[in-house]
Short mmCIF file of C-alpha atoms in Angstrom, two decimals:
data_model
loop_
_atom_site.label_atom_id
_atom_site.label_comp_id
_atom_site.label_asym_id
_atom_site.label_seq_id
_atom_site.Cartn_x
_atom_site.Cartn_y
_atom_site.Cartn_z
CA UNK A 1 -73.96 -148.96 -18.66
CA UNK A 2 -73.53 -152.33 -20.37
CA UNK A 3 -74.44 -150.73 -23.69
CA UNK A 4 -71.86 -148.00 -23.18
CA UNK A 5 -69.19 -150.60 -22.42
CA UNK A 6 -70.09 -152.54 -25.56
CA UNK A 7 -69.87 -149.38 -27.67
CA UNK A 8 -66.48 -148.56 -26.13
CA UNK A 9 -65.17 -152.07 -26.77
CA UNK A 10 -66.39 -151.92 -30.38
CA UNK A 11 -64.76 -148.53 -30.85
CA UNK A 12 -61.46 -149.77 -29.43
CA UNK A 13 -61.62 -152.90 -31.60
CA UNK A 14 -62.39 -150.79 -34.66
CA UNK A 15 -59.47 -148.48 -33.87
CA UNK A 16 -57.13 -151.45 -33.43
CA UNK A 17 -58.37 -152.98 -36.67
CA UNK A 18 -57.88 -149.69 -38.52
CA UNK A 19 -54.41 -149.29 -37.08
CA UNK A 20 -53.52 -152.85 -38.11
CA UNK A 21 -54.84 -152.29 -41.64
CA UNK A 22 -52.89 -149.05 -41.88
CA UNK A 23 -49.72 -150.80 -40.65
CA UNK A 24 -50.25 -153.64 -43.11
CA UNK A 25 -50.86 -151.18 -45.95
CA UNK A 26 -47.71 -149.21 -45.11
CA UNK A 27 -45.74 -152.45 -44.85
CA UNK A 28 -46.96 -153.55 -48.29
CA UNK A 29 -46.15 -150.13 -49.77
CA UNK A 30 -42.64 -150.15 -48.34
CA UNK A 31 -42.12 -153.74 -49.43
CA UNK A 32 -43.37 -152.92 -52.94
CA UNK A 33 -41.11 -149.86 -53.11
CA UNK A 34 -38.11 -151.95 -52.06
CA UNK A 35 -38.89 -154.62 -54.65
CA UNK A 36 -39.41 -152.00 -57.34
CA UNK A 37 -36.15 -150.19 -56.50
CA UNK A 38 -34.22 -153.46 -56.43
CA UNK A 39 -35.68 -154.48 -59.79
CA UNK A 40 -34.68 -151.14 -61.34
CA UNK A 41 -31.17 -151.50 -59.93
CA UNK A 42 -30.84 -154.93 -61.50
CA UNK A 43 -32.16 -153.68 -64.83
CA UNK A 44 -29.72 -150.74 -64.86
CA UNK A 45 -26.83 -153.07 -64.00
CA UNK A 46 -27.97 -155.45 -66.79
CA UNK A 47 -28.44 -158.35 -64.38
CA UNK A 48 -31.32 -160.79 -64.35
CA UNK A 49 -34.07 -159.56 -62.06
CA UNK A 50 -35.11 -162.27 -59.61
CA UNK A 51 -38.85 -162.73 -59.51
CA UNK A 52 -39.73 -161.10 -62.82
CA UNK A 53 -40.53 -164.45 -64.37
CA UNK A 54 -43.13 -165.14 -61.67
CA UNK A 55 -46.58 -164.01 -62.76
CA UNK A 56 -48.94 -163.44 -59.83
CA UNK A 57 -52.37 -161.89 -59.66
CA UNK A 58 -51.09 -159.09 -57.47
CA UNK A 59 -49.96 -155.52 -57.98
CA UNK A 60 -46.34 -156.61 -57.92
CA UNK A 61 -47.10 -159.43 -60.33
CA UNK A 62 -48.60 -156.96 -62.82
CA UNK A 63 -45.78 -154.47 -62.40
CA UNK A 64 -43.11 -157.18 -62.66
CA UNK A 65 -44.53 -158.25 -66.03
CA UNK A 66 -44.12 -154.67 -67.30
CA UNK A 67 -40.61 -154.51 -65.87
CA UNK A 68 -39.73 -157.78 -67.59
CA UNK A 69 -40.72 -156.24 -70.92
CA UNK A 70 -38.77 -153.07 -70.16
CA UNK A 71 -35.76 -155.18 -69.23
CA UNK A 72 -35.99 -157.07 -72.54
CA UNK A 73 -36.34 -153.89 -74.59
CA UNK A 74 -33.50 -152.21 -72.67
CA UNK A 75 -31.09 -155.10 -73.35
CA UNK A 76 -32.15 -155.30 -76.98
CA UNK A 77 -31.54 -151.57 -77.48
CA UNK A 78 -28.15 -151.81 -75.77
CA UNK A 79 -27.16 -154.62 -78.10
CA UNK A 80 -28.22 -152.55 -81.11
CA UNK A 81 -26.31 -149.49 -79.83
CA UNK A 82 -23.15 -151.54 -79.30
CA UNK A 83 -23.48 -153.01 -82.80
CA UNK A 84 -23.95 -149.55 -84.34
CA UNK A 85 -21.04 -148.17 -82.33
CA UNK A 86 -18.80 -150.95 -83.59
CA UNK A 87 -19.87 -150.25 -87.17
CA UNK A 88 -19.11 -146.54 -86.72
CA UNK A 89 -15.69 -147.33 -85.26
CA UNK A 90 -14.93 -149.58 -88.24
CA UNK A 91 -16.13 -146.89 -90.65
CA UNK A 92 -13.96 -144.23 -88.99
CA UNK A 93 -10.97 -146.56 -89.10
CA UNK A 94 -11.58 -147.26 -92.79
CA UNK A 95 -11.92 -143.57 -93.63
CA UNK A 96 -8.73 -142.75 -91.74
CA UNK A 97 -6.81 -145.53 -93.48
CA UNK A 98 -8.24 -144.95 -96.95
CA UNK A 99 -7.62 -141.18 -96.96
CA UNK A 100 -4.19 -141.10 -95.33
CA UNK A 101 -2.26 -142.65 -98.24
CA UNK A 102 -3.91 -140.66 -101.10
CA UNK A 103 -3.38 -137.34 -99.32
CA UNK A 104 0.24 -138.22 -98.52
CA UNK A 105 0.79 -139.11 -102.18
CA UNK A 106 -0.81 -135.85 -103.31
CA UNK A 107 1.62 -133.90 -101.09
CA UNK A 108 4.60 -135.76 -102.56
CA UNK A 109 3.44 -135.14 -106.14
CA UNK A 110 2.90 -131.46 -105.35
CA UNK A 111 6.44 -131.15 -103.98
CA UNK A 112 7.81 -132.71 -107.16
CA UNK A 113 5.73 -130.45 -109.39
CA UNK A 114 6.69 -127.34 -107.37
CA UNK A 115 10.38 -128.15 -107.78
CA UNK A 116 9.87 -128.42 -111.54
CA UNK A 117 7.58 -125.40 -112.00
CA UNK A 118 8.81 -123.36 -114.97
CA UNK A 119 6.71 -120.23 -114.53
CA UNK A 120 5.31 -118.00 -111.81
CA UNK A 121 1.77 -118.91 -112.87
CA UNK A 122 2.44 -122.64 -112.46
CA UNK A 123 4.02 -122.00 -109.07
CA UNK A 124 0.95 -119.99 -107.99
CA UNK A 125 -1.47 -122.75 -109.04
CA UNK A 126 0.61 -125.41 -107.31
CA UNK A 127 0.78 -123.29 -104.16
CA UNK A 128 -3.03 -122.98 -104.17
CA UNK A 129 -3.34 -126.74 -104.65
CA UNK A 130 -0.99 -127.31 -101.72
CA UNK A 131 -3.12 -125.08 -99.44
CA UNK A 132 -6.31 -126.87 -100.48
CA UNK A 133 -4.67 -130.27 -99.89
CA UNK A 134 -3.58 -129.18 -96.41
CA UNK A 135 -7.09 -127.89 -95.74
CA UNK A 136 -8.62 -131.20 -96.86
CA UNK A 137 -6.18 -133.14 -94.67
CA UNK A 138 -6.99 -130.91 -91.67
CA UNK A 139 -10.74 -131.31 -92.27
CA UNK A 140 -10.58 -135.11 -92.46
CA UNK A 141 -8.34 -135.41 -89.39
CA UNK A 142 -10.60 -133.08 -87.39
CA UNK A 143 -13.71 -135.03 -88.36
CA UNK A 144 -12.01 -138.31 -87.40
CA UNK A 145 -10.93 -136.90 -84.02
CA UNK A 146 -14.43 -135.64 -83.33
CA UNK A 147 -16.03 -138.95 -84.30
CA UNK A 148 -13.63 -140.97 -82.17
CA UNK A 149 -14.26 -138.81 -79.13
CA UNK A 150 -18.05 -138.95 -79.55
CA UNK A 151 -18.25 -142.71 -80.12
CA UNK A 152 -15.75 -143.47 -77.38
CA UNK A 153 -13.49 -145.42 -79.74
CA UNK A 154 -10.57 -143.28 -78.54
CA UNK A 155 -10.43 -143.25 -74.77
CA UNK A 156 -8.95 -140.59 -72.53
CA UNK A 157 -5.84 -142.01 -70.83
CA UNK A 158 -4.84 -139.83 -67.90
CA UNK A 159 -1.48 -140.00 -66.17
CA UNK A 160 0.49 -137.69 -63.93
CA UNK A 161 3.05 -135.78 -65.99
CA UNK A 162 4.59 -132.31 -66.09
CA UNK A 163 2.02 -129.88 -67.47
CA UNK A 164 4.72 -127.66 -69.01
CA UNK A 165 5.63 -130.49 -71.41
CA UNK A 166 2.06 -130.77 -72.64
CA UNK A 167 1.74 -127.01 -73.08
CA UNK A 168 5.17 -126.79 -74.71
CA UNK A 169 4.14 -129.09 -77.55
CA UNK A 170 0.96 -127.07 -78.17
CA UNK A 171 2.84 -123.75 -78.17
CA UNK A 172 5.65 -125.04 -80.42
CA UNK A 173 3.14 -125.96 -83.13
CA UNK A 174 1.85 -122.35 -83.21
CA UNK A 175 5.16 -120.44 -83.01
CA UNK A 176 5.78 -120.23 -86.80
CA UNK A 177 2.32 -118.82 -87.46
CA UNK A 178 2.56 -116.39 -84.55
CA UNK A 179 5.93 -115.13 -85.80
CA UNK A 180 4.56 -114.75 -89.32
CA UNK A 181 1.82 -112.43 -87.96
CA UNK A 182 4.32 -110.71 -85.64
CA UNK A 183 2.34 -111.70 -82.56
CA UNK A 184 3.88 -111.57 -79.08
CA UNK A 185 3.43 -115.06 -77.61
CA UNK A 186 4.26 -115.55 -73.91
CA UNK A 187 3.88 -118.45 -71.46
CA UNK A 188 3.66 -118.36 -67.67
CA UNK A 189 3.67 -121.85 -66.14
CA UNK A 190 5.52 -123.21 -63.10
CA UNK A 191 7.76 -125.99 -64.45
CA UNK A 192 7.18 -127.97 -61.24
CA UNK A 193 3.43 -128.42 -61.74
CA UNK A 194 2.39 -131.99 -62.38
CA UNK A 195 -1.19 -132.71 -63.39
CA UNK A 196 -3.16 -135.92 -63.74
CA UNK A 197 -4.34 -135.58 -67.37
CA UNK A 198 -4.20 -137.03 -70.88
CA UNK A 199 -1.16 -135.30 -72.44
CA UNK A 200 -2.12 -135.97 -76.06
CA UNK A 201 -5.73 -134.78 -75.87
CA UNK A 202 -4.96 -131.91 -73.49
CA UNK A 203 -2.33 -130.73 -75.96
CA UNK A 204 -5.03 -130.85 -78.65
CA UNK A 205 -7.41 -128.80 -76.48
CA UNK A 206 -4.81 -126.12 -75.70
CA UNK A 207 -3.63 -126.06 -79.32
CA UNK A 208 -7.20 -125.32 -80.45
CA UNK A 209 -7.43 -122.38 -78.03
CA UNK A 210 -4.07 -121.01 -79.18
CA UNK A 211 -4.96 -121.62 -82.82
CA UNK A 212 -8.11 -119.51 -82.42
CA UNK A 213 -6.13 -116.78 -80.70
CA UNK A 214 -3.54 -116.65 -83.51
CA UNK A 215 -6.23 -116.79 -86.17
CA UNK A 216 -8.35 -113.91 -84.84
CA UNK A 217 -5.65 -111.60 -83.44
CA UNK A 218 -4.37 -108.91 -85.77
CA UNK A 219 -0.68 -108.52 -86.60
CA UNK A 220 1.29 -106.96 -83.76
CA UNK A 221 -1.12 -108.25 -81.10
CA UNK A 222 -0.41 -110.37 -78.05
CA UNK A 223 -1.28 -113.87 -76.85
CA UNK A 224 -0.58 -115.03 -73.29
CA UNK A 225 -0.80 -118.59 -71.96
CA UNK A 226 -0.84 -118.94 -68.18
CA UNK A 227 -1.44 -121.67 -65.59
CA UNK A 228 -2.95 -121.12 -62.14
CA UNK A 229 -3.18 -123.84 -59.48
CA UNK A 230 -6.45 -123.60 -57.57
CA UNK A 231 -7.85 -125.68 -54.71
CA UNK A 232 -9.76 -128.18 -56.86
CA UNK A 233 -8.77 -127.33 -60.42
CA UNK A 234 -5.78 -126.21 -62.43
CA UNK A 235 -6.74 -123.34 -64.72
CA UNK A 236 -5.09 -123.02 -68.13
CA UNK A 237 -5.83 -119.58 -69.59
CA UNK A 238 -5.32 -118.34 -73.14
CA UNK A 239 -5.69 -114.58 -73.38
CA UNK A 240 -5.45 -112.55 -76.60
CA UNK A 241 -5.92 -109.02 -77.94
CA UNK A 242 -8.13 -110.21 -80.79
CA UNK A 243 -11.52 -109.03 -82.01
CA UNK A 244 -13.48 -110.37 -79.02
CA UNK A 245 -16.83 -112.17 -78.94
CA UNK A 246 -20.26 -110.71 -78.24
CA UNK A 247 -22.12 -111.95 -75.14
CA UNK A 248 -24.93 -113.62 -77.09
CA UNK A 249 -22.47 -115.67 -79.15
CA UNK A 250 -20.29 -116.88 -76.29
CA UNK A 251 -22.47 -119.95 -75.70
CA UNK A 252 -22.70 -120.78 -79.41
CA UNK A 253 -18.98 -120.92 -80.15
CA UNK A 254 -18.60 -124.33 -78.46
CA UNK A 255 -21.15 -126.03 -80.74
CA UNK A 256 -20.09 -128.13 -83.70
CA UNK A 257 -19.36 -126.31 -86.98
CA UNK A 258 -20.30 -122.92 -85.56
CA UNK A 259 -18.48 -119.98 -87.11
CA UNK A 260 -19.21 -116.32 -86.56
CA UNK A 261 -20.58 -114.62 -89.70
CA UNK A 262 -17.78 -112.05 -89.93
CA UNK A 263 -14.94 -114.64 -89.91
CA UNK A 264 -16.04 -116.90 -92.77
CA UNK A 265 -13.06 -115.70 -94.81
CA UNK A 266 -10.71 -117.21 -92.23
CA UNK A 267 -9.59 -120.82 -92.53
CA UNK A 268 -11.34 -123.35 -90.30
CA UNK A 269 -14.43 -125.51 -90.05
CA UNK A 270 -15.69 -124.59 -86.59
CA UNK A 271 -14.99 -127.69 -84.51
CA UNK A 272 -11.84 -126.66 -82.62
CA UNK A 273 -13.65 -125.18 -79.61
CA UNK A 274 -16.17 -128.02 -79.67
CA UNK A 275 -13.31 -130.53 -79.43
CA UNK A 276 -11.71 -128.53 -76.61
CA UNK A 277 -14.93 -128.60 -74.59
CA UNK A 278 -15.43 -132.34 -75.17
CA UNK A 279 -11.82 -133.09 -74.19
CA UNK A 280 -12.28 -131.06 -70.99
CA UNK A 281 -15.56 -132.82 -70.15
CA UNK A 282 -14.05 -136.27 -70.71
CA UNK A 283 -11.42 -135.37 -68.11
CA UNK A 284 -14.06 -134.10 -65.65
CA UNK A 285 -13.17 -130.50 -66.45
CA UNK A 286 -14.84 -127.59 -68.21
CA UNK A 287 -14.17 -124.50 -70.34
CA UNK A 288 -15.18 -120.87 -69.85
CA UNK A 289 -14.84 -117.80 -72.04
CA UNK A 290 -14.67 -114.14 -71.01
CA UNK A 291 -14.65 -111.60 -73.79
CA UNK A 292 -15.48 -108.01 -74.70
CA UNK A 293 -15.88 -107.12 -78.39
CA UNK A 294 -12.87 -105.15 -79.57
CA UNK A 295 -10.87 -105.89 -76.40
CA UNK A 296 -9.86 -109.52 -76.86
CA UNK A 297 -10.87 -112.81 -75.24
CA UNK A 298 -9.76 -115.15 -72.48
CA UNK A 299 -10.51 -118.87 -72.68
CA UNK A 300 -10.08 -120.80 -69.44
CA UNK A 301 -9.63 -124.58 -69.46
CA UNK A 302 -10.17 -126.15 -66.01
CA UNK A 303 -8.83 -129.64 -65.27
CA UNK A 304 -9.25 -131.34 -61.86
CA UNK A 305 -6.13 -131.62 -59.69
CA UNK A 306 -7.00 -135.07 -58.34
CA UNK A 307 -3.66 -136.68 -57.40
CA UNK A 308 -1.56 -133.99 -59.01
CA UNK A 309 1.04 -132.23 -56.91
CA UNK A 310 4.11 -130.01 -56.95
CA UNK A 311 7.32 -131.92 -57.27
CA UNK A 312 10.85 -131.52 -58.56
CA UNK A 313 11.50 -131.99 -62.27
#
């Protein structure tokens, strides 16, 4: 009997000891996890991590040494990235400044030469030079816009304004070209809609969609711009009766410099839709395309409503 009692006591003691070791192990694991998570939070917030300078012969001591190195490398890389970003911003600024004056001068000289052209052949050559100068100006300005958006040197500045004003500027810039191709251009937008957005960059995004529609819609076709207020987003749609886009190419058209093989004769460099998508993303929105080859396309730009509302103009 005494032996049985001793065995029972030993078993109970062993169970208690095991339970205590398990509790202690779990406590150490949870404590380590908390320390590790806190250290990562400090590293991500670029603050000094308390305790990383302490080297102990423990698991945390070994891990903290690795984290200290990661923290150092992380901050060093961030410094290099900021330095490179500043250099890119300065380069973009220089390019913009250095090219603006020469191109403006070229346009002035061309106007003078065109007014003094003495033959149809001279007028034709000067007209071709004017188109190429405009194309070069458009290319440089598009590249500068793209670079500024990507590097963050030009920030999105959202404010609550009438959406019809933003759309009106984009449409007005396309009216002459639409009339020249005898396209029917219509707009359906409630003048009372106010939207929290960046007017300048949103105008650029909508202009790019309209520009594509005008470019790839045959004479006599139609282009329709409409606005629909939804629960979370305001949808800006540009619908056309153009050539349409095949399903497999609908994801490619938003990449930089992409142009469909059959439209290489058309003017453009293939960054308009890319810019539109980036502008939408920077405003927490997105872009969709719905198209059937031969039956036209519809591009839908979604911008969040946020604090926007209906109000009197």
